[in-house]
mmCIF file of C-alpha atoms in Angstrom:
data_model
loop_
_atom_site.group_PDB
_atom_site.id
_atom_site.type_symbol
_atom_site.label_atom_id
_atom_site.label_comp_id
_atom_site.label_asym_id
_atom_site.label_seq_id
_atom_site.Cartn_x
_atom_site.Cartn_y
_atom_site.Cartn_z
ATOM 1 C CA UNK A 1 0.000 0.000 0.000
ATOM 2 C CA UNK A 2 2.699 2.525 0.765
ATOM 3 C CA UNK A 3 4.753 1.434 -2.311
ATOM 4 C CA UNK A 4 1.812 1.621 -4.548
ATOM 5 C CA UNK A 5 1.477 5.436 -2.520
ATOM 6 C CA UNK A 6 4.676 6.503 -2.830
ATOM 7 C CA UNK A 7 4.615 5.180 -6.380
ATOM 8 C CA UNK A 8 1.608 7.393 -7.362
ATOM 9 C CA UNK A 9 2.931 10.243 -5.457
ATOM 10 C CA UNK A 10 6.142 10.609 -7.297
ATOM 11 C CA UNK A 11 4.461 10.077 -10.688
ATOM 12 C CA UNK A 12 2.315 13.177 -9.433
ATOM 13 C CA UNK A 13 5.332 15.216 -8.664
ATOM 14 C CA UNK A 14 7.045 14.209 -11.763
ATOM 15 C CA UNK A 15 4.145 15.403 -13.792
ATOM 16 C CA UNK A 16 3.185 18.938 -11.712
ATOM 17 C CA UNK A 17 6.531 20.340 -10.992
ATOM 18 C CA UNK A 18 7.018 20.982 -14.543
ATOM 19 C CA UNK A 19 3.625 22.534 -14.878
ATOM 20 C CA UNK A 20 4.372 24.444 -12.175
ATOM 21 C CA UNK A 21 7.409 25.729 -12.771
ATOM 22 C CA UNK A 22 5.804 26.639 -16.392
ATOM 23 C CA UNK A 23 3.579 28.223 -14.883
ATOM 24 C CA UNK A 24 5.596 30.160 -12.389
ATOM 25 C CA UNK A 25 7.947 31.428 -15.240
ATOM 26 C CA UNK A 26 5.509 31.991 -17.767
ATOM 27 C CA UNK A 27 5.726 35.501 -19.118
ATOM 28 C CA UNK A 28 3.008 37.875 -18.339
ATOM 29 C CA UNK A 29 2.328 40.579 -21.878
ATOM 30 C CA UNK A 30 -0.107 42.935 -22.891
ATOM 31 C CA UNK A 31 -1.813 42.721 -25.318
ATOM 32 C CA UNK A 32 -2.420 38.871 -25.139
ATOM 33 C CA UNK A 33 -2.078 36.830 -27.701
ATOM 34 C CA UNK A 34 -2.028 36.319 -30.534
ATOM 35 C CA UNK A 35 -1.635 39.700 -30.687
ATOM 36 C CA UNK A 36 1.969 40.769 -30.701
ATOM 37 C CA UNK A 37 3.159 41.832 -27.064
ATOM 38 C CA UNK A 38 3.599 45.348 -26.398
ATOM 39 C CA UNK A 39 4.361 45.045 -22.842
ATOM 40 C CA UNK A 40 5.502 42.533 -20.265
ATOM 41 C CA UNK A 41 5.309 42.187 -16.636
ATOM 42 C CA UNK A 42 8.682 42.224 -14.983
ATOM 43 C CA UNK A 43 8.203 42.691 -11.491
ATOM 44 C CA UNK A 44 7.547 44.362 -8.578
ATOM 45 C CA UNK A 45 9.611 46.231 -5.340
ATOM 46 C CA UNK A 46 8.189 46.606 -1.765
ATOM 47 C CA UNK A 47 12.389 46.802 -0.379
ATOM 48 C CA UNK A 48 15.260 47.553 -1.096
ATOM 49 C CA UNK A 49 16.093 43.495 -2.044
ATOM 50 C CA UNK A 50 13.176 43.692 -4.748
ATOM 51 C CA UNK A 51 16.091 46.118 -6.619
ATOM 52 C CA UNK A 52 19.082 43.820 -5.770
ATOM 53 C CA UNK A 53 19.817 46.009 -3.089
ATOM 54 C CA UNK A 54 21.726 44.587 -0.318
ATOM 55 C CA UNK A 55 22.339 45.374 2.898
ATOM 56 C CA UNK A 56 25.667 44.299 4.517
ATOM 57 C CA UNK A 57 26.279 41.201 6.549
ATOM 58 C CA UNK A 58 27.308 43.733 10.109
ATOM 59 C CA UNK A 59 24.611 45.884 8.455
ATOM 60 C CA UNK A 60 22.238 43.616 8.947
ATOM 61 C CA UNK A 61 24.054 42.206 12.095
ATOM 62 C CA UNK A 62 23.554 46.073 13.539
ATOM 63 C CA UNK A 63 20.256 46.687 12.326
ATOM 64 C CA UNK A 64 19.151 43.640 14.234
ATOM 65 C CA UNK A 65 20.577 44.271 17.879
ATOM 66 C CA UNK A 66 19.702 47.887 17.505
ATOM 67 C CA UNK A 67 16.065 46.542 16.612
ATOM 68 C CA UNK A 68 15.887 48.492 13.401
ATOM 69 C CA UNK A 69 14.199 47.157 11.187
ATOM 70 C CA UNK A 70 14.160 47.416 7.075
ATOM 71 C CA UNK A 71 11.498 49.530 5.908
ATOM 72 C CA UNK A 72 8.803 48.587 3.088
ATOM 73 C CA UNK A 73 6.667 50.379 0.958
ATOM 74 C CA UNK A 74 3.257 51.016 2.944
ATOM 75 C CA UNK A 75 1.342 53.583 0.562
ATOM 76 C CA UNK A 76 3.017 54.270 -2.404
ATOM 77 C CA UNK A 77 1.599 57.292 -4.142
ATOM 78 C CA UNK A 78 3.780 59.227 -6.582
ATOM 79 C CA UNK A 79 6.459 57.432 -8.097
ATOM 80 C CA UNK A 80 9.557 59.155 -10.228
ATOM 81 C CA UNK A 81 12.708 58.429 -11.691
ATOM 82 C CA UNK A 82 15.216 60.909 -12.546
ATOM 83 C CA UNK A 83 17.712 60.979 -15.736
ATOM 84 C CA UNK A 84 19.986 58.896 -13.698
ATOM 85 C CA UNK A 85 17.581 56.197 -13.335
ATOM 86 C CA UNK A 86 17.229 56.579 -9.074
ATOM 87 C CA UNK A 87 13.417 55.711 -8.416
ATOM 88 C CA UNK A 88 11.532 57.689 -6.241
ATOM 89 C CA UNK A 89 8.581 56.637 -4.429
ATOM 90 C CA UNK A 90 6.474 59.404 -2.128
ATOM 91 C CA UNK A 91 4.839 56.689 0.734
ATOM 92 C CA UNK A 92 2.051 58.449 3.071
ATOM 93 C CA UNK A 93 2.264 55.022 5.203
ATOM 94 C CA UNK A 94 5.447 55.101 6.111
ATOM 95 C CA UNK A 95 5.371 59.111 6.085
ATOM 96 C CA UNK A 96 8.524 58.753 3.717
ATOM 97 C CA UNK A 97 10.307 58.887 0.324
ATOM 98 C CA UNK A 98 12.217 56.104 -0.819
ATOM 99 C CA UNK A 99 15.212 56.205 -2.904
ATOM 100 C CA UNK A 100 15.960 53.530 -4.752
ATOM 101 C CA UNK A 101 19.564 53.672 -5.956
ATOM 102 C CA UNK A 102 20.738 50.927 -8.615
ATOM 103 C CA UNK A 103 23.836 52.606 -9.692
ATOM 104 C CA UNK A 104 25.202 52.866 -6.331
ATOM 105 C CA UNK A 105 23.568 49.375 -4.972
ATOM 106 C CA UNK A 106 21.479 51.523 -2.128
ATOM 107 C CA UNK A 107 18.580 52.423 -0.710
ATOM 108 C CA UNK A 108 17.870 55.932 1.278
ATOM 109 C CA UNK A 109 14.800 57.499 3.001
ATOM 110 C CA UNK A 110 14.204 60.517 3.721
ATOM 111 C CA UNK A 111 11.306 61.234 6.611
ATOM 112 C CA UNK A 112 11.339 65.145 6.404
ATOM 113 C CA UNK A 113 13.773 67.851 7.702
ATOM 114 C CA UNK A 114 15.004 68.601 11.288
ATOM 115 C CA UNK A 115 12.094 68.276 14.017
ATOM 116 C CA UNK A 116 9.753 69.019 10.431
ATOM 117 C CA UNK A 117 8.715 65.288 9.520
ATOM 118 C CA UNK A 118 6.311 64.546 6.397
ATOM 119 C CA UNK A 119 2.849 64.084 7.177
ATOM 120 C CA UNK A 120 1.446 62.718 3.652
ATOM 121 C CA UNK A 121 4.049 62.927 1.258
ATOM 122 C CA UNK A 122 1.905 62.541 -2.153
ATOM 123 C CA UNK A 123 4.343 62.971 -4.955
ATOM 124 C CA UNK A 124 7.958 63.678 -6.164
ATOM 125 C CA UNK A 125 10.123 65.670 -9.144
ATOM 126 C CA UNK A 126 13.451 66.098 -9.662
ATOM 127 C CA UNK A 127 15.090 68.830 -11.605
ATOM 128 C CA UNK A 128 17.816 68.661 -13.915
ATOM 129 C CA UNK A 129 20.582 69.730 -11.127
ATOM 130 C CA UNK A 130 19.172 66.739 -8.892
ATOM 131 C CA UNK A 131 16.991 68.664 -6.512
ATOM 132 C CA UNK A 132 14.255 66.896 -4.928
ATOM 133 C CA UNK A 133 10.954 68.192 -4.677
ATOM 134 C CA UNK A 134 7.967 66.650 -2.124
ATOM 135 C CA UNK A 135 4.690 67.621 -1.978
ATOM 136 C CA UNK A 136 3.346 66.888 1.183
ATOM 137 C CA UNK A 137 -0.686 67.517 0.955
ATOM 138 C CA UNK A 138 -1.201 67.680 4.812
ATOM 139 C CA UNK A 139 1.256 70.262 5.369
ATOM 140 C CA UNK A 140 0.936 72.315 2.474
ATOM 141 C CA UNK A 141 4.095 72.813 1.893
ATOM 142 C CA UNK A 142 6.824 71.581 -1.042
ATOM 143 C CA UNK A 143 10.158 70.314 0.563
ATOM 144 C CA UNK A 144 13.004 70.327 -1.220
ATOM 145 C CA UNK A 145 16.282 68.668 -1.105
ATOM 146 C CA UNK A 146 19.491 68.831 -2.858
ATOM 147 C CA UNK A 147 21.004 65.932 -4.411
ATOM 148 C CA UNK A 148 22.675 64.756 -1.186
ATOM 149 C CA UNK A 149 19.319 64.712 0.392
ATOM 150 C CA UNK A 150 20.158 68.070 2.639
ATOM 151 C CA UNK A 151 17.088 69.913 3.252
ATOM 152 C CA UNK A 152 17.267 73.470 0.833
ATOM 153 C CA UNK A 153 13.820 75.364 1.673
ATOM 154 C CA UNK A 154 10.096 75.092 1.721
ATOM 155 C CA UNK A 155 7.653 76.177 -0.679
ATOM 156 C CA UNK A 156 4.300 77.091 0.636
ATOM 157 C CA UNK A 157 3.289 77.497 4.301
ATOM 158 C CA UNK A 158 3.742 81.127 4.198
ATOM 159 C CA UNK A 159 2.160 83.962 2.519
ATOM 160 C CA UNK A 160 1.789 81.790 -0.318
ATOM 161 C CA UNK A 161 -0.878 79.277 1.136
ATOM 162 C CA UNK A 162 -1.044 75.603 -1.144
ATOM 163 C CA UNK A 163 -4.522 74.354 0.114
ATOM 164 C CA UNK A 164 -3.681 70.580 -0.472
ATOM 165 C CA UNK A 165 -0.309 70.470 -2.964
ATOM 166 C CA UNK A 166 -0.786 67.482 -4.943
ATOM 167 C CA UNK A 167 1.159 66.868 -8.233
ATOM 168 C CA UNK A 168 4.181 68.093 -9.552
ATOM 169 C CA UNK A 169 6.130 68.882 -12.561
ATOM 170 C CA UNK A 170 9.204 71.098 -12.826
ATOM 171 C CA UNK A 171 10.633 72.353 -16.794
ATOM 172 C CA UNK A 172 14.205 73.059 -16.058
ATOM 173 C CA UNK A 173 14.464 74.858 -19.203
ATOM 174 C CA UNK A 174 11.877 77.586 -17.812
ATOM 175 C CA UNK A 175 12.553 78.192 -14.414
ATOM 176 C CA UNK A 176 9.391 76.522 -13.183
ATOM 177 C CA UNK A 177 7.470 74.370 -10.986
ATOM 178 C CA UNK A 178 4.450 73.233 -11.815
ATOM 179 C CA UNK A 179 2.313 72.484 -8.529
ATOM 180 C CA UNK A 180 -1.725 70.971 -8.358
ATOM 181 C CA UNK A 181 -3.477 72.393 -5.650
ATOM 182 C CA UNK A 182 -6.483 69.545 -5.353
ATOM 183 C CA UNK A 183 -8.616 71.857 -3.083
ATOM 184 C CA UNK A 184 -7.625 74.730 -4.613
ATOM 185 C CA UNK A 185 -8.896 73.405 -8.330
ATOM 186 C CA UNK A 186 -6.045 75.131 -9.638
ATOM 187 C CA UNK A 187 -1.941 74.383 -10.672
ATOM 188 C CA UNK A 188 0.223 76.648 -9.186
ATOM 189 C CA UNK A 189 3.559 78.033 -10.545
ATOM 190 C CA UNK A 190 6.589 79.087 -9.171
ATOM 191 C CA UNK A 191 10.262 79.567 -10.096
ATOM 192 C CA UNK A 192 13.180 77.362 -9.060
ATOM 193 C CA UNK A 193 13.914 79.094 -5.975
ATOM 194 C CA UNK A 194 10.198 79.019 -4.647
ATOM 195 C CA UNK A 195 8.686 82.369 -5.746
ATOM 196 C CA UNK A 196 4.794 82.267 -7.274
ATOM 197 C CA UNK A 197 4.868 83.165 -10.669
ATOM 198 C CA UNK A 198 1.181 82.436 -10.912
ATOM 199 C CA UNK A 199 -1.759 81.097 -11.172
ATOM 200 C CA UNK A 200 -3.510 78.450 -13.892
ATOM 201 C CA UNK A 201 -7.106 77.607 -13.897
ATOM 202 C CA UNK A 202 -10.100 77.888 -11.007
ATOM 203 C CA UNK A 203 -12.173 75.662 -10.157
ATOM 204 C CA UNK A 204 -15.162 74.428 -12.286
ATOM 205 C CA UNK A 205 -15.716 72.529 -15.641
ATOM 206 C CA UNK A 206 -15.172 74.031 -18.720
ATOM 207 C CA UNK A 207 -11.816 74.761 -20.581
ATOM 208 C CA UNK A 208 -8.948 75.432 -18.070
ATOM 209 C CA UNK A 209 -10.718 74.529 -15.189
ATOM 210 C CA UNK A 210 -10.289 71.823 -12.892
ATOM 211 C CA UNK A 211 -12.435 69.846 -9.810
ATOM 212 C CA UNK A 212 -9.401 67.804 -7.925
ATOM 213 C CA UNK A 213 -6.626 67.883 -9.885
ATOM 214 C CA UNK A 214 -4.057 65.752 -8.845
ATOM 215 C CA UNK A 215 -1.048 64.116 -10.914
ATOM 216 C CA UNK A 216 0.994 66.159 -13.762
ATOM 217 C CA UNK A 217 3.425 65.405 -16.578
ATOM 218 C CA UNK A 218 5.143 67.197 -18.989
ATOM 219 C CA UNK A 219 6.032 66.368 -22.526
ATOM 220 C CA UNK A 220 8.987 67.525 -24.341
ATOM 221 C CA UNK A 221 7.544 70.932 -25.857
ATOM 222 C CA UNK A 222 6.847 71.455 -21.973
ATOM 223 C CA UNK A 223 3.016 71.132 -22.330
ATOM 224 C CA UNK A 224 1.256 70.144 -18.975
ATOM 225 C CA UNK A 225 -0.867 66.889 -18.639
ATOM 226 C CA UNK A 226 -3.211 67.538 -16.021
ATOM 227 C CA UNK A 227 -5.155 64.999 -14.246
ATOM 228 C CA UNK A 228 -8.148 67.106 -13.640
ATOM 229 C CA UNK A 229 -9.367 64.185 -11.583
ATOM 230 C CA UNK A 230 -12.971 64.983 -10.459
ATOM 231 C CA UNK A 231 -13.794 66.080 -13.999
ATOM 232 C CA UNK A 232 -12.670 62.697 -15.540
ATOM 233 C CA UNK A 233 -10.493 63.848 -17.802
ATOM 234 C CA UNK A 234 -7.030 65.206 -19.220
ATOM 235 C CA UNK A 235 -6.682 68.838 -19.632
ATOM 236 C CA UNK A 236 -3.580 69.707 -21.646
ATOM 237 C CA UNK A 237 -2.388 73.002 -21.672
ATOM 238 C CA UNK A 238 0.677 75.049 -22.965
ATOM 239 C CA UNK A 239 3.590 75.550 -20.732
ATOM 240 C CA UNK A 240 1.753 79.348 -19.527
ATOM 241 C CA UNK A 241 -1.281 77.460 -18.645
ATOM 242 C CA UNK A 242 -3.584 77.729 -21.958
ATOM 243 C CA UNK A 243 -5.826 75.585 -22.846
ATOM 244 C CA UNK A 244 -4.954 72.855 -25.892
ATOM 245 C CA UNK A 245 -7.014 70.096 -25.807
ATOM 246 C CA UNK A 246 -8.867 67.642 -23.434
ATOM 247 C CA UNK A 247 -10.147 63.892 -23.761
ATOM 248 C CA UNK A 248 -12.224 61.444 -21.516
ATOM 249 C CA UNK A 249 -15.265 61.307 -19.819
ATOM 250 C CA UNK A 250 -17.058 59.807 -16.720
ATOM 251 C CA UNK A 251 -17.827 56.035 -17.522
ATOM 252 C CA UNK A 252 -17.996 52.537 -16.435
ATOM 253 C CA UNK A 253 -15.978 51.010 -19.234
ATOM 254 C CA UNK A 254 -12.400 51.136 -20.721
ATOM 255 C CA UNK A 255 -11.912 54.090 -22.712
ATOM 256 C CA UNK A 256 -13.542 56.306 -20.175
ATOM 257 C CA UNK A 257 -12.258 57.199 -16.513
ATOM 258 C CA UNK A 258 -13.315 56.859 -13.255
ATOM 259 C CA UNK A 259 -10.759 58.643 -11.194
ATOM 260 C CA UNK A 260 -7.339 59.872 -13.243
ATOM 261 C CA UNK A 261 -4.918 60.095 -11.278
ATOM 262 C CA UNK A 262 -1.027 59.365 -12.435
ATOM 263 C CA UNK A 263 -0.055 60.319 -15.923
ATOM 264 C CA UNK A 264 3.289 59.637 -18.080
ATOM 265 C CA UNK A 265 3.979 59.735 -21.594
ATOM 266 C CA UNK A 266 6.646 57.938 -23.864
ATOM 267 C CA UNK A 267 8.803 59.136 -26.825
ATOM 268 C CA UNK A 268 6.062 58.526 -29.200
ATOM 269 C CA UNK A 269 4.012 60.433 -27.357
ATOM 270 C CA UNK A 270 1.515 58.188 -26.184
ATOM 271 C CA UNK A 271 -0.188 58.920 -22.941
ATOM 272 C CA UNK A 272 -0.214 56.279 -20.031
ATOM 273 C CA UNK A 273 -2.822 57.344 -17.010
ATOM 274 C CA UNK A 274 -3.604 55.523 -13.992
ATOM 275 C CA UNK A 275 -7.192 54.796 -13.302
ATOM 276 C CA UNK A 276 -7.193 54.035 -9.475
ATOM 277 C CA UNK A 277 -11.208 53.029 -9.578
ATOM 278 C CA UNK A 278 -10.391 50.940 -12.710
ATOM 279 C CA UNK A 279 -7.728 49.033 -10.808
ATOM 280 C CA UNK A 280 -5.981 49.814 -14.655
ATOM 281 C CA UNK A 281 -3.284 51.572 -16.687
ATOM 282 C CA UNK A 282 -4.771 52.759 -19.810
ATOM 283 C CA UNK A 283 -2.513 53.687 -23.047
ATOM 284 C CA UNK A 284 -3.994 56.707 -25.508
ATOM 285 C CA UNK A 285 -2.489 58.030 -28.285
ATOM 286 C CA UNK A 286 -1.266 61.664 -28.044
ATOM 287 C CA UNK A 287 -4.739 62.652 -29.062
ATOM 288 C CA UNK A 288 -6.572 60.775 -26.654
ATOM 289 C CA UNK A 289 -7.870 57.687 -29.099
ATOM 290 C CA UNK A 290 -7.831 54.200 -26.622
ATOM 291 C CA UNK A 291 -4.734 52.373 -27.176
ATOM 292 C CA UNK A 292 -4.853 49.393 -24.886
ATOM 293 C CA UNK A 293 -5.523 48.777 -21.352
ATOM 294 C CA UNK A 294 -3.513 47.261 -18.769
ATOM 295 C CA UNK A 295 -4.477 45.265 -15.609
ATOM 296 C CA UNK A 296 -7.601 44.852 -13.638
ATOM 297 C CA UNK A 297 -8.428 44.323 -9.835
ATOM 298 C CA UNK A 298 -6.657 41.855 -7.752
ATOM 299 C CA UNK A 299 -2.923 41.362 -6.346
ATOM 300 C CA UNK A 300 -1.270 39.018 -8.428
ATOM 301 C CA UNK A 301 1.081 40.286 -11.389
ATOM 302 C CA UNK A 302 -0.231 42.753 -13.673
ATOM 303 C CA UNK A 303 -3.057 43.232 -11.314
ATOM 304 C CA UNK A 304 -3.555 46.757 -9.167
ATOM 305 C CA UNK A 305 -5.510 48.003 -6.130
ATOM 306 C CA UNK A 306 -6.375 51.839 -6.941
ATOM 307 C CA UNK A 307 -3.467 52.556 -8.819
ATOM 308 C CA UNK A 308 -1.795 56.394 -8.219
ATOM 309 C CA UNK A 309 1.466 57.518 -10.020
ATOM 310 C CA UNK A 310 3.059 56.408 -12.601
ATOM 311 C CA UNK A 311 6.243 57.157 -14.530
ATOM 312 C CA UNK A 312 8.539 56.185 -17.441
ATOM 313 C CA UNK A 313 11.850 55.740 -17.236
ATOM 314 C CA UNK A 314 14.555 56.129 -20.610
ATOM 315 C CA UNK A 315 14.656 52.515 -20.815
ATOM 316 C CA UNK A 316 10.818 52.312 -21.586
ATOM 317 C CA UNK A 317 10.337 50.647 -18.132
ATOM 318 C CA UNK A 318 7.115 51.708 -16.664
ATOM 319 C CA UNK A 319 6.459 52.243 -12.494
ATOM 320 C CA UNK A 320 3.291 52.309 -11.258
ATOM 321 C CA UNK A 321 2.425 52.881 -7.774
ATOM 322 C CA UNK A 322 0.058 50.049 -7.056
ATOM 323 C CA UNK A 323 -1.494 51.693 -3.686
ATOM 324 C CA UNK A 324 -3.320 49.207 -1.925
ATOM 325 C CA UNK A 325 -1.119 46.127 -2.802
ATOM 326 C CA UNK A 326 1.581 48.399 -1.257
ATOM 327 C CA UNK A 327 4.077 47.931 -4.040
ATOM 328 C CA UNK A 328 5.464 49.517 -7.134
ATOM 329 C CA UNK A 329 5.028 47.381 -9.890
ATOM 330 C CA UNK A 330 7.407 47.299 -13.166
ATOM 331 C CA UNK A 331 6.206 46.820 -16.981
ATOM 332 C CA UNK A 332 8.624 46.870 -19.639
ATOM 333 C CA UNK A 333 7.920 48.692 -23.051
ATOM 334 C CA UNK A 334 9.244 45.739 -25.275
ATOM 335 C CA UNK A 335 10.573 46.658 -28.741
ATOM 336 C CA UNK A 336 8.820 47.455 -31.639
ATOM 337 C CA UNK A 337 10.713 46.501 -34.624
ATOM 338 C CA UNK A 338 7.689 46.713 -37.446
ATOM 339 C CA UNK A 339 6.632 50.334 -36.002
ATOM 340 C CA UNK A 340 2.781 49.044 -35.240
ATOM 341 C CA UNK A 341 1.104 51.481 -33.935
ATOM 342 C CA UNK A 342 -0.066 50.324 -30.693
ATOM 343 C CA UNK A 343 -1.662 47.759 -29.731
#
């Protein structure tokens, strides 16, 4: 009886591990076939190991007598990576950003400045010396850093009041900083140094205006990409704030939006937006035509819980802050060698 068992059972392993190992390493694309694959699944990062970033043996060693312990993503919200390719991930759980370092095989966090520590951190921009810019929604303020993480200045919090900063997107080239104020229903812009330049949009519905904007992006003639969130739609504007174009509308199906949040675009211009009551990442085409869809609801690969942020990276990689499964999840742009238009 336990030969004939034992018999049967290794006939049953013989025949399932290689399933599941299949399985396991099968390759996760959008579209899916047999359409051609425009995208692939190739993983995600709650720590700095996720990355291939180590810490130390007497690191480790320290970190355990001293009882520290290695922190994880909590509540990812905006996500960022600079022209070096550090990622940058603004967590309200952990009241943190996270800097994840390839180049230099490390990991840093930043928790605020001095006796000042971030209250809901919501997004993060670098500009093209390396500053880092945080939006912290709570406080009202924008913190910024310099490329050493050493706290510069504050914008906000004085006579310039931010009634919930949201997004941001700085143009180098122009001196600016482009800020959302979600309560305000308007996008703030300063200089460099933290002056107000002024003001785009008020709140309401029609051209220029905005209910809850949140998440920006710029493209490379500067225009603004604005999440104009409660509206269901992208406004796109000029880098002075006027009014170009829009696209989308409130709906229950693909195509349309439920709540926009995180926006990106690639070198074809191609928009990528986050829909975080979708539980999707939907593609259009730099005038707003459906491209494809990505993801639905759940926590396995490819799959999001109210998706926030998302950004692009030179290599075509895609980050997108996956909220509730409290991880930043990866999708690689694969190459496109007959020049089909997407899908």
């Amino acid at each position: 009886m336990n030969k004939k068992f034992s018999f049967v059972a290794g006939w049953i392993m013989v025949v399932l591990i290689p399933i599941l190992h299949a399985s396991q390493n099968e390759k996760i694309v959008w579209p899916s076939p047999p359409d051609p694959a425009r995208f692939e699944y190739v993983g995600s990062i709650t720590k700095a190991d996720d990355l291939e970033i180590t810490r130390g043996f007497w690191k480790k060693v320290w970190d355990f007598i001293a009882g520290n312990e290695e922190k994880i993503l909590a509540a990812p919200f905006g996500v960022h990576v600079d022209k070096g390719g550090k990622l940058y991930v603004a967590d309200g759980g952990n009241q943190a950003l996270f800097i994840f370092d390839l180049a230099e095989n490390k990991m840093d966090v930043i928790e605020g400045f001095g006796d000042q520590k971030f209250i809901s951190p919501v997004d993060v921009a670098t500009d093209d010396a390396g500053n880092i810019y945080v939006s912290d929604s709570v406080a009202g303020v924008i913190s910024v850093f310099d490329l050493n993480k050493k706290f510069l200045y504050t914008i906000g919090g004085g006579e310039v009041k931010i009634s919930r900063p949201t997004g941001i997107a700085i143009n180098s080239r122009l001196n600016r900083i482009y800020v959302s104020d979600t309560l305000g229903g308007a996008i703030l812009v300063f200089s460099l140094d933290g002056k107000l330049v002024t003001t785009i949009g008020t709140e309401g519905a029609g051209e220029g205006e905005f209910s809850r904007p949140t998440y920006l992006a710029l493209d490379k003639s500067g225009n603004i990409y604005v999440a104009d969130s409660m509206n269901h739609r992208i406004q796109v504007l000029d880098p002075d704030g006027k009014f170009i174009r829009m696209f989308g509308k409130l709906g229950d199906q693909i195509g349309n939006f439920g709540s926009p949040r995180g926006i990106a675009l690639d070198r074809d211009g191609n928009i990528y937006v986050a829909d975080s009551l979708f539980h999707a990442v939907q593609i259009f085409s730099p005038i707003g035509e459906l491209l494809l869809s990505i993801g639905h609801f759940g926590d396995g690969k490819g799959e999001f819980s109210s998706p926030k942020d998302i950004a692009m990276d030179a290599n075509d990689t895609l980050y997108i802050a996956d909220f509730y499964n409290m991880r930043v999840q990866k999708l690689k742009k694969l190459p496109n060698p007959e020049n089909r238009e997407l899908p």
